[in-house]
Coordinates of C-alpha atoms and ligand atoms in Angstrom, one line a residue:
X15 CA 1.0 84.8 132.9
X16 CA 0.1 86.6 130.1
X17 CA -1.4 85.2 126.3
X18 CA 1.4 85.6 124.2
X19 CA 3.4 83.1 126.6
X20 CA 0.9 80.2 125.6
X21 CA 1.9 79.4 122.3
X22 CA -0.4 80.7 120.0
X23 CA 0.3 82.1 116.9
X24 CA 0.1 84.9 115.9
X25 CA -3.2 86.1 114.0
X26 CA -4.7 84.3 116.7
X27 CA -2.9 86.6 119.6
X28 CA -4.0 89.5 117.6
X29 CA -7.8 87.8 117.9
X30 CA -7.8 87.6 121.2
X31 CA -6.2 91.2 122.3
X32 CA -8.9 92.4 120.1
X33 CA -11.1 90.5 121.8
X34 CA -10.2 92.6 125.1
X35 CA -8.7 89.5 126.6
X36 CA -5.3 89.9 128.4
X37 CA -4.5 87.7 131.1
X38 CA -6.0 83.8 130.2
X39 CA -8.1 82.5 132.8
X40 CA -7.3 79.0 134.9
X41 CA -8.5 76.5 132.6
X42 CA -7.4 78.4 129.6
X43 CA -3.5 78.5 130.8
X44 CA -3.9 75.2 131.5
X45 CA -5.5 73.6 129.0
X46 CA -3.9 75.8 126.3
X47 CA -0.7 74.6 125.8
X48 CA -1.7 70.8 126.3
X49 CA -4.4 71.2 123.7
X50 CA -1.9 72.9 121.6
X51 CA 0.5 69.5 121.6
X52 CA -2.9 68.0 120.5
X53 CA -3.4 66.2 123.6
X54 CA -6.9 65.0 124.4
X55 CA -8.1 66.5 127.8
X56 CA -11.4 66.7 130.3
X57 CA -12.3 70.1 131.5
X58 CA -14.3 69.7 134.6
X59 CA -14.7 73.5 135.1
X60 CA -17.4 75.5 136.8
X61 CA -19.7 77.8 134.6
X62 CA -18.3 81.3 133.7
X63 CA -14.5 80.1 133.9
X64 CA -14.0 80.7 130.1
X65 CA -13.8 77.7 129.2
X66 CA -14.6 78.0 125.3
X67 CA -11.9 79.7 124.6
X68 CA -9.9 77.3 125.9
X69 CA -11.0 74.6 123.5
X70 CA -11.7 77.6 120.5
X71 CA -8.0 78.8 120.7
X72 CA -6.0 75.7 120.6
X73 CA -8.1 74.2 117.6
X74 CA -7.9 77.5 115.5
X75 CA -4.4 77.9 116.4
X76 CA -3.4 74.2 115.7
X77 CA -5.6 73.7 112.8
X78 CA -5.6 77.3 110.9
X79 CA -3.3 79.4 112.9
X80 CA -0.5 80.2 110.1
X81 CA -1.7 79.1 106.9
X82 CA -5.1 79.6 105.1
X83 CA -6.9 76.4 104.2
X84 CA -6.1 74.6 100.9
X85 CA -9.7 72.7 100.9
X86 CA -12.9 73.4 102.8
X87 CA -13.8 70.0 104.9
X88 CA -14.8 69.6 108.5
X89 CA -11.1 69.8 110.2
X90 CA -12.8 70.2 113.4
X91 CA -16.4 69.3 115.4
X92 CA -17.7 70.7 118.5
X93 CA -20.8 69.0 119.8
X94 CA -22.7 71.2 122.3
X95 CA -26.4 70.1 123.9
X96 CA -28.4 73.4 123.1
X97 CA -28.9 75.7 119.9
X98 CA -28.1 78.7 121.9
X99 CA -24.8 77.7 123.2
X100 CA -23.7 76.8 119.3
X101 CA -24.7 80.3 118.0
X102 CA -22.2 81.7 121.3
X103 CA -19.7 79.0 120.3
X104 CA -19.9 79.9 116.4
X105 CA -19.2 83.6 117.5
X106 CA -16.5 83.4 119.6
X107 CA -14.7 81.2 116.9
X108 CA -15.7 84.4 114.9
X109 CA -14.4 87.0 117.3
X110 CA -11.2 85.4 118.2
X111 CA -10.6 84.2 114.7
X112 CA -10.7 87.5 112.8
X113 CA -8.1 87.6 111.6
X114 CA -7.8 83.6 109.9
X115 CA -9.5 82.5 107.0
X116 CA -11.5 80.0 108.6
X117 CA -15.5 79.0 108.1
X118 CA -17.8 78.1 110.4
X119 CA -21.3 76.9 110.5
X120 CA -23.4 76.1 113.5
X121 CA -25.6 73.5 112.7
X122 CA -28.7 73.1 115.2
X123 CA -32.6 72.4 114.8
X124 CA -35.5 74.3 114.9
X125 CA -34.9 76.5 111.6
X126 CA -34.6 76.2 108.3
X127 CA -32.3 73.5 106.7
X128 CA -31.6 74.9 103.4
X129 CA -29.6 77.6 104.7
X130 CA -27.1 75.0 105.8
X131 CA -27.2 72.7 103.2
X132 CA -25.9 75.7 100.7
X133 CA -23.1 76.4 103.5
X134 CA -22.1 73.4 103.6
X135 CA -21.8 72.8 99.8
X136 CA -19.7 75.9 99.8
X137 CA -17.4 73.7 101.9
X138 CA -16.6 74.4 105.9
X139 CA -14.0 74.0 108.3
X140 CA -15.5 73.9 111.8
X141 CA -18.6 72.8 112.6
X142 CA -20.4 73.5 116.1
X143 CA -24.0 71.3 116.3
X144 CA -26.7 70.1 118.5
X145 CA -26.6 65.9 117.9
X146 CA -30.3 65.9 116.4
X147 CA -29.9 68.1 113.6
X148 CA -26.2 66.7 112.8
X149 CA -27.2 63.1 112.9
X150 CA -30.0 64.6 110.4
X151 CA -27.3 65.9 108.2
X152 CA -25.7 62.5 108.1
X153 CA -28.4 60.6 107.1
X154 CA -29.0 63.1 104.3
X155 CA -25.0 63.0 103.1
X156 CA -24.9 66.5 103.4
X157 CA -21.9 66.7 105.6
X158 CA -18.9 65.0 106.1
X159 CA -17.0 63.9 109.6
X160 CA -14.2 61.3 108.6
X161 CA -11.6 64.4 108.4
X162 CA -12.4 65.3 111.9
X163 CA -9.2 66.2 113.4
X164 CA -10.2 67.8 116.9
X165 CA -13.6 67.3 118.2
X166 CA -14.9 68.5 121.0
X167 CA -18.4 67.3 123.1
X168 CA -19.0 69.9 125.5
X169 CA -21.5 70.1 128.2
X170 CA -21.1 66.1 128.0
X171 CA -23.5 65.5 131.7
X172 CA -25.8 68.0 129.8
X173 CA -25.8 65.5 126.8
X174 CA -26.9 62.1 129.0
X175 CA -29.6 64.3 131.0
X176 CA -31.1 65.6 127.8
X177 CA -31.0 62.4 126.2
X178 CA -28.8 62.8 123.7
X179 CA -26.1 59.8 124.3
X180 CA -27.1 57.9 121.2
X181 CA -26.9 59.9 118.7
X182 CA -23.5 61.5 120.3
X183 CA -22.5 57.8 120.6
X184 CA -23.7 57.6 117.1
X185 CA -21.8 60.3 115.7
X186 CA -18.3 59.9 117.2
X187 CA -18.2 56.4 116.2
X188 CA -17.8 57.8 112.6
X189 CA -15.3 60.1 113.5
X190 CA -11.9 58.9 112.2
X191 CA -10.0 56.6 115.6
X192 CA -6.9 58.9 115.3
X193 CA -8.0 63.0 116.2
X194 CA -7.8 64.5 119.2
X195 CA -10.7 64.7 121.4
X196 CA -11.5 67.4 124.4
X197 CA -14.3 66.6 126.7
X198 CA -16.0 69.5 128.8
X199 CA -18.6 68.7 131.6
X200 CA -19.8 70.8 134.2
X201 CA -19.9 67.3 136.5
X202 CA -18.1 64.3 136.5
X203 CA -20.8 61.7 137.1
X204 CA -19.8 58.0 136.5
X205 CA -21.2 57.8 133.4
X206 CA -19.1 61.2 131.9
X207 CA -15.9 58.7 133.1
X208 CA -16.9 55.7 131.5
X209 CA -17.9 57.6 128.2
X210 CA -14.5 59.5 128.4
X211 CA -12.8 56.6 128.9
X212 CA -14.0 54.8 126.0
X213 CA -13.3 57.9 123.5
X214 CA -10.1 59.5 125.0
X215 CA -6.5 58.5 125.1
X216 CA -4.8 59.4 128.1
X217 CA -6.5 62.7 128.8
X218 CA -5.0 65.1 131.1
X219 CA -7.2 66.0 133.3
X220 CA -7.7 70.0 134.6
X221 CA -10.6 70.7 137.1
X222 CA -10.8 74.1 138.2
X223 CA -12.7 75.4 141.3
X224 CA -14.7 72.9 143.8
X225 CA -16.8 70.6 141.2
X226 CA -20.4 71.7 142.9
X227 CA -19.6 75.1 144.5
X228 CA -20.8 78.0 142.9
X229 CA -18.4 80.9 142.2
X230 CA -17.7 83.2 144.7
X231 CA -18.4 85.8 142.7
X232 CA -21.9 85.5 143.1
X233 CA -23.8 85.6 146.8
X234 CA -26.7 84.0 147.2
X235 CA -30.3 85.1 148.9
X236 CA -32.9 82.5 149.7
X237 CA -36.3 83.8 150.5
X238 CA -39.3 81.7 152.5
X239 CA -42.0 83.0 150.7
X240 CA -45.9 81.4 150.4
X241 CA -46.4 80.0 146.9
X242 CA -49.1 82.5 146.4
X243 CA -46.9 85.8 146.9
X244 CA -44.0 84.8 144.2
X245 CA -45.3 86.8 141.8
X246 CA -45.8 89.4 144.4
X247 CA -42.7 89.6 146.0
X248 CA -40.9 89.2 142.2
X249 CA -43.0 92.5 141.0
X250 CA -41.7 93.6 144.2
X251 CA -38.7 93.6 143.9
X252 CA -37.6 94.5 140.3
X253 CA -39.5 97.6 141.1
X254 CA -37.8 98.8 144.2
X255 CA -34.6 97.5 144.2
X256 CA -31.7 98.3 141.6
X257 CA -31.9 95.1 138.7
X258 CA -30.4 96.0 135.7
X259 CA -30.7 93.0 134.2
X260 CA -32.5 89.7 135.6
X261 CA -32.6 85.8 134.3
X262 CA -35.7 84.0 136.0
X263 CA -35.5 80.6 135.5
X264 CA -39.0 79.2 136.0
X265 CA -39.8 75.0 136.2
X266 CA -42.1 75.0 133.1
X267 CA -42.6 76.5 130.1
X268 CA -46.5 77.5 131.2
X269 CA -44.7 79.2 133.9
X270 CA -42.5 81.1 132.3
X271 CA -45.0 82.7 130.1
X272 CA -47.1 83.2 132.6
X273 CA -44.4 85.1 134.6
X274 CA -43.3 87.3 131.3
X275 CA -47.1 88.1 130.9
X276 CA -47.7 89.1 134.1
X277 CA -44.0 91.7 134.0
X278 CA -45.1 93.0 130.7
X279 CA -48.4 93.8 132.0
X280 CA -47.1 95.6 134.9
X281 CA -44.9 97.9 132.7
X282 CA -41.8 95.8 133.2
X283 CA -39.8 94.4 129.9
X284 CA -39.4 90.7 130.0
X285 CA -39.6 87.9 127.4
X286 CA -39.8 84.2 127.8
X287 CA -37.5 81.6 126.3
X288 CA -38.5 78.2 126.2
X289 CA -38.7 75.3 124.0
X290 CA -42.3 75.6 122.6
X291 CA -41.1 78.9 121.0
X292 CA -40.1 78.6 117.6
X293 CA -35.8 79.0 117.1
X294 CA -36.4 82.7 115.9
X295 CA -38.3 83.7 118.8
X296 CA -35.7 82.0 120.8
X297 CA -33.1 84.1 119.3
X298 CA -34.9 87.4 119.1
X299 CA -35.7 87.2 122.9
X300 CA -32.3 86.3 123.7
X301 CA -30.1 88.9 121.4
X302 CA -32.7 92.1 123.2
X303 CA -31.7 90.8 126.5
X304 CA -28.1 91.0 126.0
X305 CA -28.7 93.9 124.0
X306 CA -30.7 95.8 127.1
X307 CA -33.4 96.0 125.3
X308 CA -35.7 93.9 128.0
X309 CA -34.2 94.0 131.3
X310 CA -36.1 90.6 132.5
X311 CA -35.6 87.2 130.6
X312 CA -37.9 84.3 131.7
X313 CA -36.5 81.2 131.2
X314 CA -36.8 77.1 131.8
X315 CA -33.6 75.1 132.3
X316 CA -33.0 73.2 129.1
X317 CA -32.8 76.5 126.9
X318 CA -30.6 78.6 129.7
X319 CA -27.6 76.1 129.9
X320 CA -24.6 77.7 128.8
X321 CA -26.1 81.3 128.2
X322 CA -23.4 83.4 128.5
X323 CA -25.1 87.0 129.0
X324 CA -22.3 89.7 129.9
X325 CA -23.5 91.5 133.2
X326 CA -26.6 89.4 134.4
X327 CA -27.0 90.9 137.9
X328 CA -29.2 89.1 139.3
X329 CA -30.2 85.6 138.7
X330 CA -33.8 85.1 140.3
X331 CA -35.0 81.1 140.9
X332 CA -38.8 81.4 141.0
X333 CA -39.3 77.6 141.6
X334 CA -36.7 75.9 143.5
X335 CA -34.8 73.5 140.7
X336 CA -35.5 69.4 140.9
X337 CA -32.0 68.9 140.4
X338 CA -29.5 70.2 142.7
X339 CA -26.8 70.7 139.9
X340 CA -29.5 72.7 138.1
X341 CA -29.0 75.3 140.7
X342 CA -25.3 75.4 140.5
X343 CA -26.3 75.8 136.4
X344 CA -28.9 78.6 136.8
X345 CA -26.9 80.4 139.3
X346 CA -23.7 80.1 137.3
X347 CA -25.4 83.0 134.6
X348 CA -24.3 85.7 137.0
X349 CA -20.8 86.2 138.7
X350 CA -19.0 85.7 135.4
X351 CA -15.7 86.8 134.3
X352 CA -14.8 87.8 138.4
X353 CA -18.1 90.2 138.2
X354 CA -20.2 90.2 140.9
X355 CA -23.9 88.8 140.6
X356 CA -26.8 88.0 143.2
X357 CA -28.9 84.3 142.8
X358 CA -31.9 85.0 145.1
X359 CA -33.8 81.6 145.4
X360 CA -37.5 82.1 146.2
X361 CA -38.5 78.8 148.7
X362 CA -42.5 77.8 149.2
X363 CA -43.0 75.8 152.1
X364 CA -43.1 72.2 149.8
X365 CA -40.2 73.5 148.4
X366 CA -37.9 72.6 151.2
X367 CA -36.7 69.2 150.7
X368 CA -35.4 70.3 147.4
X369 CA -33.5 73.5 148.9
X370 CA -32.2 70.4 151.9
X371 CA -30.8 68.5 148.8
X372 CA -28.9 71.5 147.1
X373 CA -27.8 72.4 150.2
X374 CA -26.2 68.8 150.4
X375 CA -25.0 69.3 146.9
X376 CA -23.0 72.4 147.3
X377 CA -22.0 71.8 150.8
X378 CA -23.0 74.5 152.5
X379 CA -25.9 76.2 154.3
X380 CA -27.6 78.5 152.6
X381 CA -29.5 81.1 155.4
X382 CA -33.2 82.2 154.8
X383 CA -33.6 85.9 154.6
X384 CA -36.4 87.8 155.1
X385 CA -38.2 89.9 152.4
X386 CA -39.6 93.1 153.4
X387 CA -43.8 92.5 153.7
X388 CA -43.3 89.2 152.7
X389 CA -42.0 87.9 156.1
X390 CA -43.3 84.1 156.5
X391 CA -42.7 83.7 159.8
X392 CA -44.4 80.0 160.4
X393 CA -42.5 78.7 157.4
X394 CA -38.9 80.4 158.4
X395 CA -39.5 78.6 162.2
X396 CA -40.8 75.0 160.7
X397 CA -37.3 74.9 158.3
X398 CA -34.8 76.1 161.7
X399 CA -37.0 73.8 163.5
X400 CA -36.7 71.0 161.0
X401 CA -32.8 72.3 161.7
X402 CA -32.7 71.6 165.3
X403 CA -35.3 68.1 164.5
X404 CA -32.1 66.8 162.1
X405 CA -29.3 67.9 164.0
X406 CA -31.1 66.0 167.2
X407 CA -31.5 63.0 165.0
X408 CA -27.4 63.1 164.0
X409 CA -26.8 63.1 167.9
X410 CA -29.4 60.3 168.7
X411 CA -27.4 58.5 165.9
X412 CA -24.3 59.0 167.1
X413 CA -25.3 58.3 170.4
X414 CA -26.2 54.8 169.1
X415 CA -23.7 54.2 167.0
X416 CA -20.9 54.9 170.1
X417 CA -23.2 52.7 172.4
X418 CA -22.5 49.8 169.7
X419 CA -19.3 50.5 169.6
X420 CA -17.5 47.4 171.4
X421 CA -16.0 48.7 174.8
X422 CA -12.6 48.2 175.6
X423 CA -12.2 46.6 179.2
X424 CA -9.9 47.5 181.4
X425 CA -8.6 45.3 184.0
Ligands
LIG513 P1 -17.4 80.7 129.2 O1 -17.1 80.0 130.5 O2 -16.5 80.2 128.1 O3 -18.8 80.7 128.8 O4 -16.9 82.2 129.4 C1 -17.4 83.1 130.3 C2 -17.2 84.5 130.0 O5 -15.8 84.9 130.3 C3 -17.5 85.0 128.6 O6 -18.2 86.2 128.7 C4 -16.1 85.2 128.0 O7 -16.2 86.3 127.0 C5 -15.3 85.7 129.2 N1 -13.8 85.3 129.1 C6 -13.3 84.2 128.6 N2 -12.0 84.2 128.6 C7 -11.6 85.4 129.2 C8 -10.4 86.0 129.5 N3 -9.2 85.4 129.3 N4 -10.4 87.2 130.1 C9 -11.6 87.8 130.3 N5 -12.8 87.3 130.1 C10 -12.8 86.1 129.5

C-alpha cells in the first residue's frame, strides 16, 4: 500500500517522497489513517519500526497540512524521555514537514535556556520536550499547553523507569481534557495500561511484531569471555573483522570512558556519550558518529534509548544489561529499516544469570559462540552444564508433580 492512499495531504506527501520514503511501514499504515480521524491510539511497536513518523505525519497533516497557521501557540506536544531522541524527533518534523509553515522547538535540559525562551516568545506550534526542562518552563510561564490539541508521550515504560511519572503526570493534567492523545511504549507493563487508561479515550490499539523479540533483522552472537579479556577480545575484533560502524553500550559511565580511552589510544575512533558529559559534548559525539567521522560510539543505556543511527552494524554489549528489556533496547540500534545488523553480547562468567533472564525475556535460546583466542572453555561447559543441571530439575519437577497427580482407579 503505498503513501498517497493514507490520507495525507498533500505538502505533506511531497515531505515524505522527499524524504525517500515510499511504501509506509506496519505501524505507520496502521496508525495513519486512525490518527488522522484524531483518534487516540497505543503503539506498542518494537524499535526501528518507524514509528515517529507515524505519530509526526498524522499531527502535521491534521493540524498544518493545508493551511498555514493564523497564530503561533502550542497546537501540538510530544513528550519524549531523553534530549537526544527530541533533537531526532524535532528533525524529522523538519524533514517531512518542508514543505508547511510550521515551528518547532525541542525543549530539553542540559543547555542553555535563553535560546528557548526567545523561541518561544516568537511563538511555536509544536513542541517536542524532555518533562524536567518543560515542567521548568511552566513554572517560569514561559510556555503555554492549554491549546494542546494532539499530544503525544512516547517511550511512556522509558518515562516510569527513568523516573519521570510525576512531572509527566504533572504536565498532562494541564493539558486541556478534550485533544487527542497517542501513547508509544516499547512495553506494555501494567503500569503503561493503567496510565493509558486514565489519559486515553478508547484507544485503538496497534502492536506490531512479538512485544520482547528482537527484529529479525538483526542476529545475534553471545560470547563466554573472562572479565579480564573484554577489552581484549573488543580491540580484537574491531581490528580484524569488517565494523563500519559500532554502538558499545557499556553499564556505567566510568566504563564507558574507560573503554573510548583505551580505542582511541589504540588508534581506533570512538567517543563516549553519557550523562556526566555536558549536552554539547553529547551532541558533538553523537552527530560525528552518524556522520562517520568516529566509527565506535561508547555508550550507557539512559542516553542510547531511541538513537536512531542509519547503518549501525554492529551493536557490541560489553556488560551484559541488568534489565532484560535493556537488551531488546540496545540491540534494537542495529537491524533498522529491514537492514541487517549484528548484537554480539560479551558474557563473564558472573554474568550468566542475567544472560538466563533475557533469555526468558525474549523467549529463546541464545547459543555461546566461540571467539577466536579467546576460547573459555571451563565457562562455555559450566553454562551447558547448568543447561543439562535445569533441564534435570524441570524433569524431577514434573516427575513430582505427575506423582501428585490423583490416579484414576480402574476397576
Ligand atoms: P523510528 O522507529 O521512528 O526510530 O524509525 C526507524 C528508522 O526507519 C528511521 O531511520 C526512519 O528514517 C526509517 N523509516 C521510517 N519510516 C520509513 C519508511 N516508511 N520507509 C523507510 N524507512 C523509514
Amino acid at each position: 500500500m503505498p503513501f498517497t492512499t493514507l490520507g495525507l495531504s498533500d505538502p505533506l506527501l511531497r515531505g515524505v517522497l522527499a524524504s525517500g520514503y515510499t511504501t509506509p511501514t506496519a505501524i505507520q499504515s496502521q496508525a495513519i489513517p486512525a490518527a488522522l480521524e484524531g483518534r487516540d491510539l497505543i503503539g506498542c511497536a518494537q524499535t526501528g519500526t518507524g514509528k515517529t513518523a507515524a505519530f509526526v505525519l498524522p499531527i502535521l497533516s491534521r493540524l498544518f497540512g493545508e493551511r498555514p497557521a493564523k497564530k503561533r501557540i502550542v497546537r501540538s506536544l510530544i513528550l519524549t524521555p531523553t534530549r537526544e531522541l527530541a533533537v531526532q524527533i524535532e528533525q524529522s518534523i523538519h524533514d517531512y514537514g518542508r514543505y508547511l509553515d510550521v515551528r518547532t522547538l525541542a525543549i530539553y535540559g542540559g543547555v542553555d535556556i535563553r535560546k528557548q525562551l526567545n523561541a518561544l516568545r516568537r511563538g511555536v506550534d509544536i513542541v517536542v520536550a524532555t518533562p524536567g526542562r518543560l515542567m521548568d518552563h511552566m513554572r517560569r510561564n514561559t510556555v503555554d499547553i492549554r491549546s494542546v490539541e494532539a499530544f503525544v508521550l512516547d517511550e511512556a515504560d522509558r518515562m516510569f523507569d527513568m523516573g519521570f511519572i510525576n512531572d509527566v503526570r504533572k504536565i498532562i493534567a494541564t493539558l486541556p481534557a478534550q485533544r487527542q492523545t497517542m501513547l508509544f511504549s516499547a512495553t506494555m507493563p501494567p503500569e503503561v495500561r493503567q496510565l493509558a487508561a486514565g489519559i486515553q479515550k478508547d484507544p485503538m490499539m496497534i502492536q506490531v511484531g512479538q512485544q520482547h523479540n528482537p527484529i529479525d533483522t538483526i542476529t545475534q552472537h553471545v560470547h563466554a569471555v573472562l572479565r579480564q579479556q573484554k577489552m581484549d577480545m573488543l580491540m580484537h575484533m574491531l581490528q580484524n573483522r569488517q565494523m563500519p560502524s559500532v554502538l558499545i553500550f557499556s553499564r556505567t559511565k566510568h566504563g564507558a570512558d574507560k573503554i573510548a580511552h583505551s580505542l582511541e589510544q589504540a588508534g581506533i575512533d570512538a567517543e563516549a556519550i553519557h550523562s556526566n558529559r555536558s549536552q554539547s559534548q553529547r551532541q558533538h559525539a553523537l552527530d560525528n558518529f552518524k556522520r562517520g567521522k568516529c566509527q565506535v560510539l561508547v555508550a550507557t543505556d539512559i542516553v542510547a534509548r531511541g538513537i536512531d543511527v542509519h547503518g549501525i552494524s554492529h551493536v557490541i554489549n560489553f556488560d551484559v544489561p541488568l534489565f532484560a528489556q535493556d537488551y531488546v533496547h540496545r540491540i534494537g540500534r542495529t537491524g533498522r529499516a529491514n537492514i541487517a545488523g549484528d548484537a554480539i553480547t560479551f558474557v563473564a562468567p558472573d554474568e550468566r544469570d542475567q544472560l538466563r533472564r533475557i533469555e526468558q525475556f525474549i523467549g529463546c535460546r541464545l547459543a555461546i559462540e566461540n571467539y577466536e583466542g579467546f576460547t573459555c572453555d571451563h565457562f562455555t561447559a559450566t553454562l551447558s552444564r547448568s543447561e543439562e543441571h535445569s533441564r534435570a530439575q524441570r524433569k524431577v519437577a514434573r516427575v513430582r508433580r505427575a506423582a501428585k497427580r490423583p490416579r484414576l482407579v480402574r476397576r
